[in-house]
PDB file of C-alpha atoms in Angstrom:
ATOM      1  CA  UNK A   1     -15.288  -1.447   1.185  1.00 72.00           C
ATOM      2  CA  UNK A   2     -15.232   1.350   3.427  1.00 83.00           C
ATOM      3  CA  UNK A   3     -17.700   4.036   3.540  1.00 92.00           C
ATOM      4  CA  UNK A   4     -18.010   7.424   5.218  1.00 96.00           C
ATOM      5  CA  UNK A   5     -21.094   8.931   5.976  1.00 96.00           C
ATOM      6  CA  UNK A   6     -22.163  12.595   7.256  1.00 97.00           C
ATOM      7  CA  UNK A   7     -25.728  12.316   7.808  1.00 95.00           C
ATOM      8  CA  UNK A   8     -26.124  16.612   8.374  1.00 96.00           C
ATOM      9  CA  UNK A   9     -25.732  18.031   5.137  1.00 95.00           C
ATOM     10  CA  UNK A  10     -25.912  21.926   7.037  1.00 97.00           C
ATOM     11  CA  UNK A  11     -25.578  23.097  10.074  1.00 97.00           C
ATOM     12  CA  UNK A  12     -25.288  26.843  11.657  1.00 97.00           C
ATOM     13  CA  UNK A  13     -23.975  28.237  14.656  1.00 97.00           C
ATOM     14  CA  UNK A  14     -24.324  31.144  16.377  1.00 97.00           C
ATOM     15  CA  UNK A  15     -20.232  33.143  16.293  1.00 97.00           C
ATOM     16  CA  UNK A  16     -18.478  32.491  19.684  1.00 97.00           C
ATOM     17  CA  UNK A  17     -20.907  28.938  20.957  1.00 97.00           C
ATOM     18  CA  UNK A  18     -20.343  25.432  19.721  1.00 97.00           C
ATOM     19  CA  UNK A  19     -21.120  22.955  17.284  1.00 98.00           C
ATOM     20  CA  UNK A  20     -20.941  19.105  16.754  1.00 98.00           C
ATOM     21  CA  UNK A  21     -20.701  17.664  13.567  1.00 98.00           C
ATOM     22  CA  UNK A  22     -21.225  14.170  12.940  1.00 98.00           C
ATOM     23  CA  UNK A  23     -19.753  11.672  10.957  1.00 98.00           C
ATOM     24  CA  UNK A  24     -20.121   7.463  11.265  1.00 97.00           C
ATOM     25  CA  UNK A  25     -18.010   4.913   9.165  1.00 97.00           C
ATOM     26  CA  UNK A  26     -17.610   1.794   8.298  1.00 95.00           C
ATOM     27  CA  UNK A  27     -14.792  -0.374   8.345  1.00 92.00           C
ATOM     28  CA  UNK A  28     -13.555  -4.212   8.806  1.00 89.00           C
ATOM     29  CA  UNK A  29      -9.492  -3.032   9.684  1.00 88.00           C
ATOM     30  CA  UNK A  30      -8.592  -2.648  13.433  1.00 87.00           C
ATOM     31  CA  UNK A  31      -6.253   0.098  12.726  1.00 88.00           C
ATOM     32  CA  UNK A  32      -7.033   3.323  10.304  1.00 91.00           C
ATOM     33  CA  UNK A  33      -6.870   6.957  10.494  1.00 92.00           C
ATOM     34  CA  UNK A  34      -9.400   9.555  10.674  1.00 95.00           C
ATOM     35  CA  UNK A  35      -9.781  12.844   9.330  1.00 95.00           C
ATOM     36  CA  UNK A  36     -11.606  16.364   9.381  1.00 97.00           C
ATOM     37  CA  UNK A  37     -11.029  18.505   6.413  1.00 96.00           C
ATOM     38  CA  UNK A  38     -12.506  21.957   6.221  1.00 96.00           C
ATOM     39  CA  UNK A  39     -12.798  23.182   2.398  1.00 94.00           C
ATOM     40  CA  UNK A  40     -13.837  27.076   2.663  1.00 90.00           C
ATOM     41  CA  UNK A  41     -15.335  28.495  -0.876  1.00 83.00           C
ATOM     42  CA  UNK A  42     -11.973  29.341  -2.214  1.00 71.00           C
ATOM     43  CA  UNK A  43     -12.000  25.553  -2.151  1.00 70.00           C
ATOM     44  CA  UNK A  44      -8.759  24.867  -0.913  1.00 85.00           C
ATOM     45  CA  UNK A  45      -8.796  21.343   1.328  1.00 91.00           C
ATOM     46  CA  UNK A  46      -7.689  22.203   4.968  1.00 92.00           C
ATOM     47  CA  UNK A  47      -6.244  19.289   7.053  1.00 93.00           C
ATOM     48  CA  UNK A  48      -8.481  20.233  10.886  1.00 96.00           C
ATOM     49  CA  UNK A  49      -7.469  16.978  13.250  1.00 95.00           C
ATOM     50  CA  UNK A  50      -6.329  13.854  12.545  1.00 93.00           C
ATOM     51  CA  UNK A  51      -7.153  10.805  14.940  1.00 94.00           C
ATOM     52  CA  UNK A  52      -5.420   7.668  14.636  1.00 91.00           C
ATOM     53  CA  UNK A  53      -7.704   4.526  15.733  1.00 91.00           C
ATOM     54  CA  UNK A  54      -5.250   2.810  18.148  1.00 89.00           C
ATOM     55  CA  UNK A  55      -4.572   5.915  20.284  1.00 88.00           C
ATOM     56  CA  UNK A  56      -7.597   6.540  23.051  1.00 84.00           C
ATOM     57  CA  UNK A  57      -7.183   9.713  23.653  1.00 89.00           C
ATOM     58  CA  UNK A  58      -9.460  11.684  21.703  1.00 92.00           C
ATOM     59  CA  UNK A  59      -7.415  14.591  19.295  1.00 91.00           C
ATOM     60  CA  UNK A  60      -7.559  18.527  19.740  1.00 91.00           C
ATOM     61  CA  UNK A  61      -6.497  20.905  18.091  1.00 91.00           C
ATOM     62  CA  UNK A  62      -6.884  24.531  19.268  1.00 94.00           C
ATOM     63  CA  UNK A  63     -10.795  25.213  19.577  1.00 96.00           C
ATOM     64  CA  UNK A  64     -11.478  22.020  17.411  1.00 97.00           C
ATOM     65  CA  UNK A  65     -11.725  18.353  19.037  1.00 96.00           C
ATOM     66  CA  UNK A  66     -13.065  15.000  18.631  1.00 97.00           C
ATOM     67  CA  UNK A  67     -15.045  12.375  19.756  1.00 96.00           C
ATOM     68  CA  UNK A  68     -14.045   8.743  18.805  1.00 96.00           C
ATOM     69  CA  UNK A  69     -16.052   5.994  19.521  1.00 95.00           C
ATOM     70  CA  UNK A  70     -14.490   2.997  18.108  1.00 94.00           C
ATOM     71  CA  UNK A  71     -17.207   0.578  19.008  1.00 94.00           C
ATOM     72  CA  UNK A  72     -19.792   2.606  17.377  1.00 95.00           C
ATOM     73  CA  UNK A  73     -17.852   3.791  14.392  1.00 95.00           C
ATOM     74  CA  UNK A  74     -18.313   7.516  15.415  1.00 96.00           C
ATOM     75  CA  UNK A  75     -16.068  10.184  14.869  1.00 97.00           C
ATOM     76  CA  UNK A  76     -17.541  14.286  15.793  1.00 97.00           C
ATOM     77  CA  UNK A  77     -15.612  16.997  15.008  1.00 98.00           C
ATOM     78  CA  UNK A  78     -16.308  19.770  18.175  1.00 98.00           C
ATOM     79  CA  UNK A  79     -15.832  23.547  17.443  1.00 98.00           C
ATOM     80  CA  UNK A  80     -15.682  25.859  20.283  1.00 97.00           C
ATOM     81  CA  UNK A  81     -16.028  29.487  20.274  1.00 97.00           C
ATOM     82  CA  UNK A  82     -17.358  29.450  16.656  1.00 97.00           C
ATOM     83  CA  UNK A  83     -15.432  31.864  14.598  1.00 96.00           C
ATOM     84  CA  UNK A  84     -16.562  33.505  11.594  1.00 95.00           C
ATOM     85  CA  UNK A  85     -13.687  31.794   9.390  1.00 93.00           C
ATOM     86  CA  UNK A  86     -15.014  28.691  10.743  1.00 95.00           C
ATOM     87  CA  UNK A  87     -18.159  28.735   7.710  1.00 95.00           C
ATOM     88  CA  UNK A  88     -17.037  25.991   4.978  1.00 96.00           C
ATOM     89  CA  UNK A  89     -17.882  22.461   4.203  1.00 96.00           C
ATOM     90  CA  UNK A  90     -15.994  19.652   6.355  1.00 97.00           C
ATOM     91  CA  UNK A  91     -15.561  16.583   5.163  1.00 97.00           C
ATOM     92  CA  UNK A  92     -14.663  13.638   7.511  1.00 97.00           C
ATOM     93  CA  UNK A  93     -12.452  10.921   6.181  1.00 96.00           C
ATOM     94  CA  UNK A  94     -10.911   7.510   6.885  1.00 94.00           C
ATOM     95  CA  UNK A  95      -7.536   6.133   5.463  1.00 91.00           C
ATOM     96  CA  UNK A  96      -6.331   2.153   6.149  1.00 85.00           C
ATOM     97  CA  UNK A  97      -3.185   1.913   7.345  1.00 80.00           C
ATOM     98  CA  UNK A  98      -1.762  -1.535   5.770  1.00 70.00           C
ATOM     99  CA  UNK A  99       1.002  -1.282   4.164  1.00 67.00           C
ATOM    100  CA  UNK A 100       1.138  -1.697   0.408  1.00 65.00           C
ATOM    101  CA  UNK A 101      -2.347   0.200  -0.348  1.00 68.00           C
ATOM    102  CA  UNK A 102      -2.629   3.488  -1.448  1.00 69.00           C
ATOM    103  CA  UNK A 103      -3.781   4.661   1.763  1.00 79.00           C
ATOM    104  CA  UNK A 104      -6.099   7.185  -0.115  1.00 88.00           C
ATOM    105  CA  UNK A 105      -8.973   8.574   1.550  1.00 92.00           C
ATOM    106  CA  UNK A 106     -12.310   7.484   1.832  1.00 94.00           C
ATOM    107  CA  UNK A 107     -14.887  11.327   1.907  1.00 96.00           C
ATOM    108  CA  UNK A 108     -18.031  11.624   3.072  1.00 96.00           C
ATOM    109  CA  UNK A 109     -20.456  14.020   1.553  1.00 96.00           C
ATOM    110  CA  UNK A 110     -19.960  16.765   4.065  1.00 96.00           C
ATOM    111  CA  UNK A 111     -21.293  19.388   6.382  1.00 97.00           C
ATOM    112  CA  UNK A 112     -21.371  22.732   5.000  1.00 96.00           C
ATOM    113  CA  UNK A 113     -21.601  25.299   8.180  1.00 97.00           C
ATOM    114  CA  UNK A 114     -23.001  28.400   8.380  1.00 97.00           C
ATOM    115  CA  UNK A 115     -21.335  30.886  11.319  1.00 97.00           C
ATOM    116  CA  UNK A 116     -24.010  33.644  12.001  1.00 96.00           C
ATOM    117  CA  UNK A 117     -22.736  36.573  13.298  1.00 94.00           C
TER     118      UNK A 117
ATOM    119  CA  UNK B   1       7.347  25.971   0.224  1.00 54.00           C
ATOM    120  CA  UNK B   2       3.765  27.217  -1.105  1.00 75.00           C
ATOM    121  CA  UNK B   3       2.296  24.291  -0.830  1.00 90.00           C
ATOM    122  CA  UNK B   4       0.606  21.894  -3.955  1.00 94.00           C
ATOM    123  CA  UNK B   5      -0.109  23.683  -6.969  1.00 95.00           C
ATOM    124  CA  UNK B   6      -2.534  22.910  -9.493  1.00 97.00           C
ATOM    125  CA  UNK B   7      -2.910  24.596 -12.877  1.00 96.00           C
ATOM    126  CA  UNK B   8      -5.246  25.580 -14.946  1.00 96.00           C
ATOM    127  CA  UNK B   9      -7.415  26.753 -11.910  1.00 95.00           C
ATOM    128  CA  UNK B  10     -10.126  26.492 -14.684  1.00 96.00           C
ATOM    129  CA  UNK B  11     -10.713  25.321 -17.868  1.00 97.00           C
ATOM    130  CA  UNK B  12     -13.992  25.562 -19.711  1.00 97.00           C
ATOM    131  CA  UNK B  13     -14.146  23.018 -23.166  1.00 97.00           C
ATOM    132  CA  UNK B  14     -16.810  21.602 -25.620  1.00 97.00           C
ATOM    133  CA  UNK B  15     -17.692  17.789 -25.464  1.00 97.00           C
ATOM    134  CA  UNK B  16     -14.873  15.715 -27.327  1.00 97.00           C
ATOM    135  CA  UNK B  17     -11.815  17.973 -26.675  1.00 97.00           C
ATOM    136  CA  UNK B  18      -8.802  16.673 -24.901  1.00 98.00           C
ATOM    137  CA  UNK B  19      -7.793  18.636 -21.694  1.00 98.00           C
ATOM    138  CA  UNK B  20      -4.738  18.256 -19.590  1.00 98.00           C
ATOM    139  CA  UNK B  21      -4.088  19.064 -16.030  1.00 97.00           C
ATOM    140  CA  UNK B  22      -1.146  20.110 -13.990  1.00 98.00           C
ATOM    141  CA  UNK B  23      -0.344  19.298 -10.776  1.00 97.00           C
ATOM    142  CA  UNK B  24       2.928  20.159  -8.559  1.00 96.00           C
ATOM    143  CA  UNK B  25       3.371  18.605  -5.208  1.00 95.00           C
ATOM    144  CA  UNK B  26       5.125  19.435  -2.666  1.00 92.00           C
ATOM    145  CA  UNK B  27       8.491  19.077  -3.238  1.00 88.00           C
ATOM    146  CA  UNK B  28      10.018  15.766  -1.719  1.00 82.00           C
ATOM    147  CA  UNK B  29       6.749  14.342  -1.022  1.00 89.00           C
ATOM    148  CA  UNK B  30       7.049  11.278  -2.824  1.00 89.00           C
ATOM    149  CA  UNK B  31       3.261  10.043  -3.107  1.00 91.00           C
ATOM    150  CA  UNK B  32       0.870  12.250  -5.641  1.00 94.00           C
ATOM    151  CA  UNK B  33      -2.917  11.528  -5.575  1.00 95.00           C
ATOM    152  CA  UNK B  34      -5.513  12.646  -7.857  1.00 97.00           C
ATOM    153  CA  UNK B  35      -9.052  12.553  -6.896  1.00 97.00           C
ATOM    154  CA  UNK B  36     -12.190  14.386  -8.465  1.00 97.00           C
ATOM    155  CA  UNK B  37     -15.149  16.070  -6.788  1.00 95.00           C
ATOM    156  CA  UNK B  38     -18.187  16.790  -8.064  1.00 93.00           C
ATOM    157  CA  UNK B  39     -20.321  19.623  -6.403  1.00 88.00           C
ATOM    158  CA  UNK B  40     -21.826  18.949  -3.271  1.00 85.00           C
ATOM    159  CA  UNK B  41     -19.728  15.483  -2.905  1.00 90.00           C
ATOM    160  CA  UNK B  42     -16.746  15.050  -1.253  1.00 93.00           C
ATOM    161  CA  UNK B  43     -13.648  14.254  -3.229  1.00 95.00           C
ATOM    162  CA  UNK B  44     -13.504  10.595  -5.053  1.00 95.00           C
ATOM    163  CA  UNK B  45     -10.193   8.474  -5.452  1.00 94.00           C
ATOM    164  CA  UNK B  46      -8.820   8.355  -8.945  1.00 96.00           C
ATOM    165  CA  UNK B  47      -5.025   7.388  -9.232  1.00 95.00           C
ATOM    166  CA  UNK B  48      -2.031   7.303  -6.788  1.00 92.00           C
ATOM    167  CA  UNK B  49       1.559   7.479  -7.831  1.00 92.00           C
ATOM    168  CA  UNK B  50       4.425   6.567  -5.484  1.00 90.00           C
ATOM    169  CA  UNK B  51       7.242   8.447  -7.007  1.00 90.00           C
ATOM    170  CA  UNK B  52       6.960   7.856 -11.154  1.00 91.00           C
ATOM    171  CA  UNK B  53       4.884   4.788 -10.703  1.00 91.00           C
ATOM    172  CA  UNK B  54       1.157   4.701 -11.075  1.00 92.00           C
ATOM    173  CA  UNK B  55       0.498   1.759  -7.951  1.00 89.00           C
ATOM    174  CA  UNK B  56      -3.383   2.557  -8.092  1.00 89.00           C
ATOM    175  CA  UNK B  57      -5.956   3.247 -10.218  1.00 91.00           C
ATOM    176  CA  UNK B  58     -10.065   3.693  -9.445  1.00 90.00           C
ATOM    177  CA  UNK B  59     -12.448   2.022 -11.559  1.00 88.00           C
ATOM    178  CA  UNK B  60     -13.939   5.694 -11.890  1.00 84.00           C
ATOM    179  CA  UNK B  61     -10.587   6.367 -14.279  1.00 87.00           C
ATOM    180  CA  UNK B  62     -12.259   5.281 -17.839  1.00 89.00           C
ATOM    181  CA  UNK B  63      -9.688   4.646 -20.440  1.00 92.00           C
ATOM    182  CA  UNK B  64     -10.208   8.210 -21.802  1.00 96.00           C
ATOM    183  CA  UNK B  65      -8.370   9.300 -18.431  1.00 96.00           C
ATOM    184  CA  UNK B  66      -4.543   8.945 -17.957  1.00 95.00           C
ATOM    185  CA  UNK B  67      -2.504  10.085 -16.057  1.00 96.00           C
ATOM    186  CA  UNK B  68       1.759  10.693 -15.634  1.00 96.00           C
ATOM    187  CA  UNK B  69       4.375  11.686 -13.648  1.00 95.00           C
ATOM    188  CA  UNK B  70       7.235  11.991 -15.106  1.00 91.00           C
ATOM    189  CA  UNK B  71      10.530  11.810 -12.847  1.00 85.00           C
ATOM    190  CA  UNK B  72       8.659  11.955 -10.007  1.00 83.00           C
ATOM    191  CA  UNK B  73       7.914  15.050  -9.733  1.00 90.00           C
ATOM    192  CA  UNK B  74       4.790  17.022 -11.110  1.00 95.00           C
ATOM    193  CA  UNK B  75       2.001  15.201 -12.226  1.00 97.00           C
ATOM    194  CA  UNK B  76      -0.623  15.681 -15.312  1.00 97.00           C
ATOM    195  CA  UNK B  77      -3.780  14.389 -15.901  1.00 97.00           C
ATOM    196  CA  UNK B  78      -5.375  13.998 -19.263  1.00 97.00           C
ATOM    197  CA  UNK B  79      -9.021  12.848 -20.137  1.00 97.00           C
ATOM    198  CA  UNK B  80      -9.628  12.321 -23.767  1.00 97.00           C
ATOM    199  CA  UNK B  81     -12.797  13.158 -25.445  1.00 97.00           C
ATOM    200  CA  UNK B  82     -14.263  14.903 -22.581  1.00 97.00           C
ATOM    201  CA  UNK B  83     -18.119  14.557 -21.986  1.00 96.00           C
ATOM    202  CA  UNK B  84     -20.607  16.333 -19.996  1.00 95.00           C
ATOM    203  CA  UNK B  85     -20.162  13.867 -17.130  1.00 94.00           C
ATOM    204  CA  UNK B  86     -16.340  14.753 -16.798  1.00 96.00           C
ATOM    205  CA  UNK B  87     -17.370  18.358 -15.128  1.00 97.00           C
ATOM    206  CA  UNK B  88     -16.186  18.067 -12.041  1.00 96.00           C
ATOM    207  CA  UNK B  89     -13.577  19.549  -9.973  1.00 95.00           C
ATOM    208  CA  UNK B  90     -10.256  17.653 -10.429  1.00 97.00           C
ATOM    209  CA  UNK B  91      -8.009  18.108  -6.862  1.00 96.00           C
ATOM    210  CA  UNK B  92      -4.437  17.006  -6.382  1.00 97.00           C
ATOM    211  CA  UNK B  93      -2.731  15.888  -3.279  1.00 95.00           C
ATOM    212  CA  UNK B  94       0.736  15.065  -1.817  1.00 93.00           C
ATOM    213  CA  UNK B  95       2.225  13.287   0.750  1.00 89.00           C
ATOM    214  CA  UNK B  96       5.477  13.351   2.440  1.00 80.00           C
ATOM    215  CA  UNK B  97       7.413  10.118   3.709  1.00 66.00           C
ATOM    216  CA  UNK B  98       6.885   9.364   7.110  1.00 56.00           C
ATOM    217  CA  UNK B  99       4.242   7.603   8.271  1.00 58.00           C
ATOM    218  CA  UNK B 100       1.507   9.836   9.405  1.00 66.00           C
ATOM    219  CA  UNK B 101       1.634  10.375   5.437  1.00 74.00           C
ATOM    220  CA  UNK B 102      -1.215  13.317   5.398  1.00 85.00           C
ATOM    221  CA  UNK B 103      -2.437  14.463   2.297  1.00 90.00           C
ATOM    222  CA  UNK B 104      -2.303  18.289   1.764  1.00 92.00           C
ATOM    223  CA  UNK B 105      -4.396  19.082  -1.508  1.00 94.00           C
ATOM    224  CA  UNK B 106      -4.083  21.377  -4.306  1.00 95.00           C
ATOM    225  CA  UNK B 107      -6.594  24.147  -4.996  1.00 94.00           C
ATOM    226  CA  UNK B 108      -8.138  22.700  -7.344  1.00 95.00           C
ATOM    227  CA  UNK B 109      -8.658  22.911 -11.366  1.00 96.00           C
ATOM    228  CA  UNK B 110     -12.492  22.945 -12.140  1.00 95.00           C
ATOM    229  CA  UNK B 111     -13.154  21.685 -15.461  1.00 97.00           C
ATOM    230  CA  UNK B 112     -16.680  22.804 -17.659  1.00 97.00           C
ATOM    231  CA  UNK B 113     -17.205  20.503 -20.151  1.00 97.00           C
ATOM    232  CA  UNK B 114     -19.684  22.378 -22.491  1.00 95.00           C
TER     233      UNK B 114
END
């Protein structure tokens, strides 16, 4: 079975610098995808980046990007220039990519990050 | 299109009372997910539907849980004697066609079980 796991249950950054939030996995599948959800207190899941594990290239998206190390099962989310609607809880997450599964994803037990003005 | 709704937002209920939940995907998106999350988790698996079929269902979906969707379009859950342990907050996602297939959730219906 796969498993997700964010081992920094908070983390705070100072508005306009930059943070790294971790997140390892575990899989047997060469091929999955990878996700960073951001769920702000109105609770509303926000899709962030999206890696897919054949492509090298490492995703960005605006200020946010990632770090994928296959080999080590590591996938970082990188914020620059903190914003102050950057504060919520991300959740990184993993779906297999085999056809005839329900692809759903696989959560870890996320990051909730505090922007200080 | 506003996106996946979910209704109630939240429902409050003493221990042994059936509750049902709403949820409306977006529209065309042909794969519905329910998951639940329980505060200061992330969101769990529960059921997946591929149009009106239910293809997957969690071992964490007791038989007091079921869950529809009629014609393929909106969704409902239903749990059945509801106990303590079934507070939770009860998301719903969708999913369109292609192949990326990423899941944009619901807001949410946040269920007190009393």
């Amino acid at each position: 079975a796969q498993t997700v796991t964010q081992s920094q249950p908070e983390m705070s950054v100072q508005e306009a610098e930059t943070v790294t939030l971790s997140c390892t996995y575990d899989t047997s599948e060469s091929d999955y995808y990878l996700f960073w959800y951001k769920q702000p207190p109105s609770r509303q899941m926000i899709l962030v980046i999206r890696q897919e594990a054949y492509k090298q290239q490492n995703a960005t998206e605006n200020r946010f990007s990632v770090n994928f190390q296959k080999a080590a099962k590591s996938f970082s989310l990188k914020i620059s220039d903190s914003q102050l609607g950057d504060a919520a809880m991300y959740f990184c997450a993993y779906r297999r990519i085999s056809s005839g599964s329900a692809r759903q994803l696989t959560f870890g037990s996320g990051t909730q990050l505090t922007v200080l003005p | 299109d506003t996106g996946v709704s979910q209704n109630p937002r939240h429902k409050i209920t003493k221990r042994g009372q059936n509750v049902t939940f709403r949820c409306d995907p977006i529209s065309e998106h042909n794969r519905l997910y329910w998951y639940r999350q329980t505060l200061g988790q992330g969101p769990e698996f529960l059921t997946y539907f591929q149009n009106e079929a239910q293809l997957e269902k969690s071992r964490l979906l007791s038989d007091r849980f079921s869950a529809e969707r009629p014609k393929g379009s909106f969704s409902t859950l239903e749990i059945q004697r509801t106990e303590q342990g079934d507070s939770a907050m009860y998301l719903c996602a969708s999913t369109e066609r292609l192949s990326t297939d990423t899941q944009y959730f619901g807001p949410g219906t946040r269920l007190t079980v009393l």
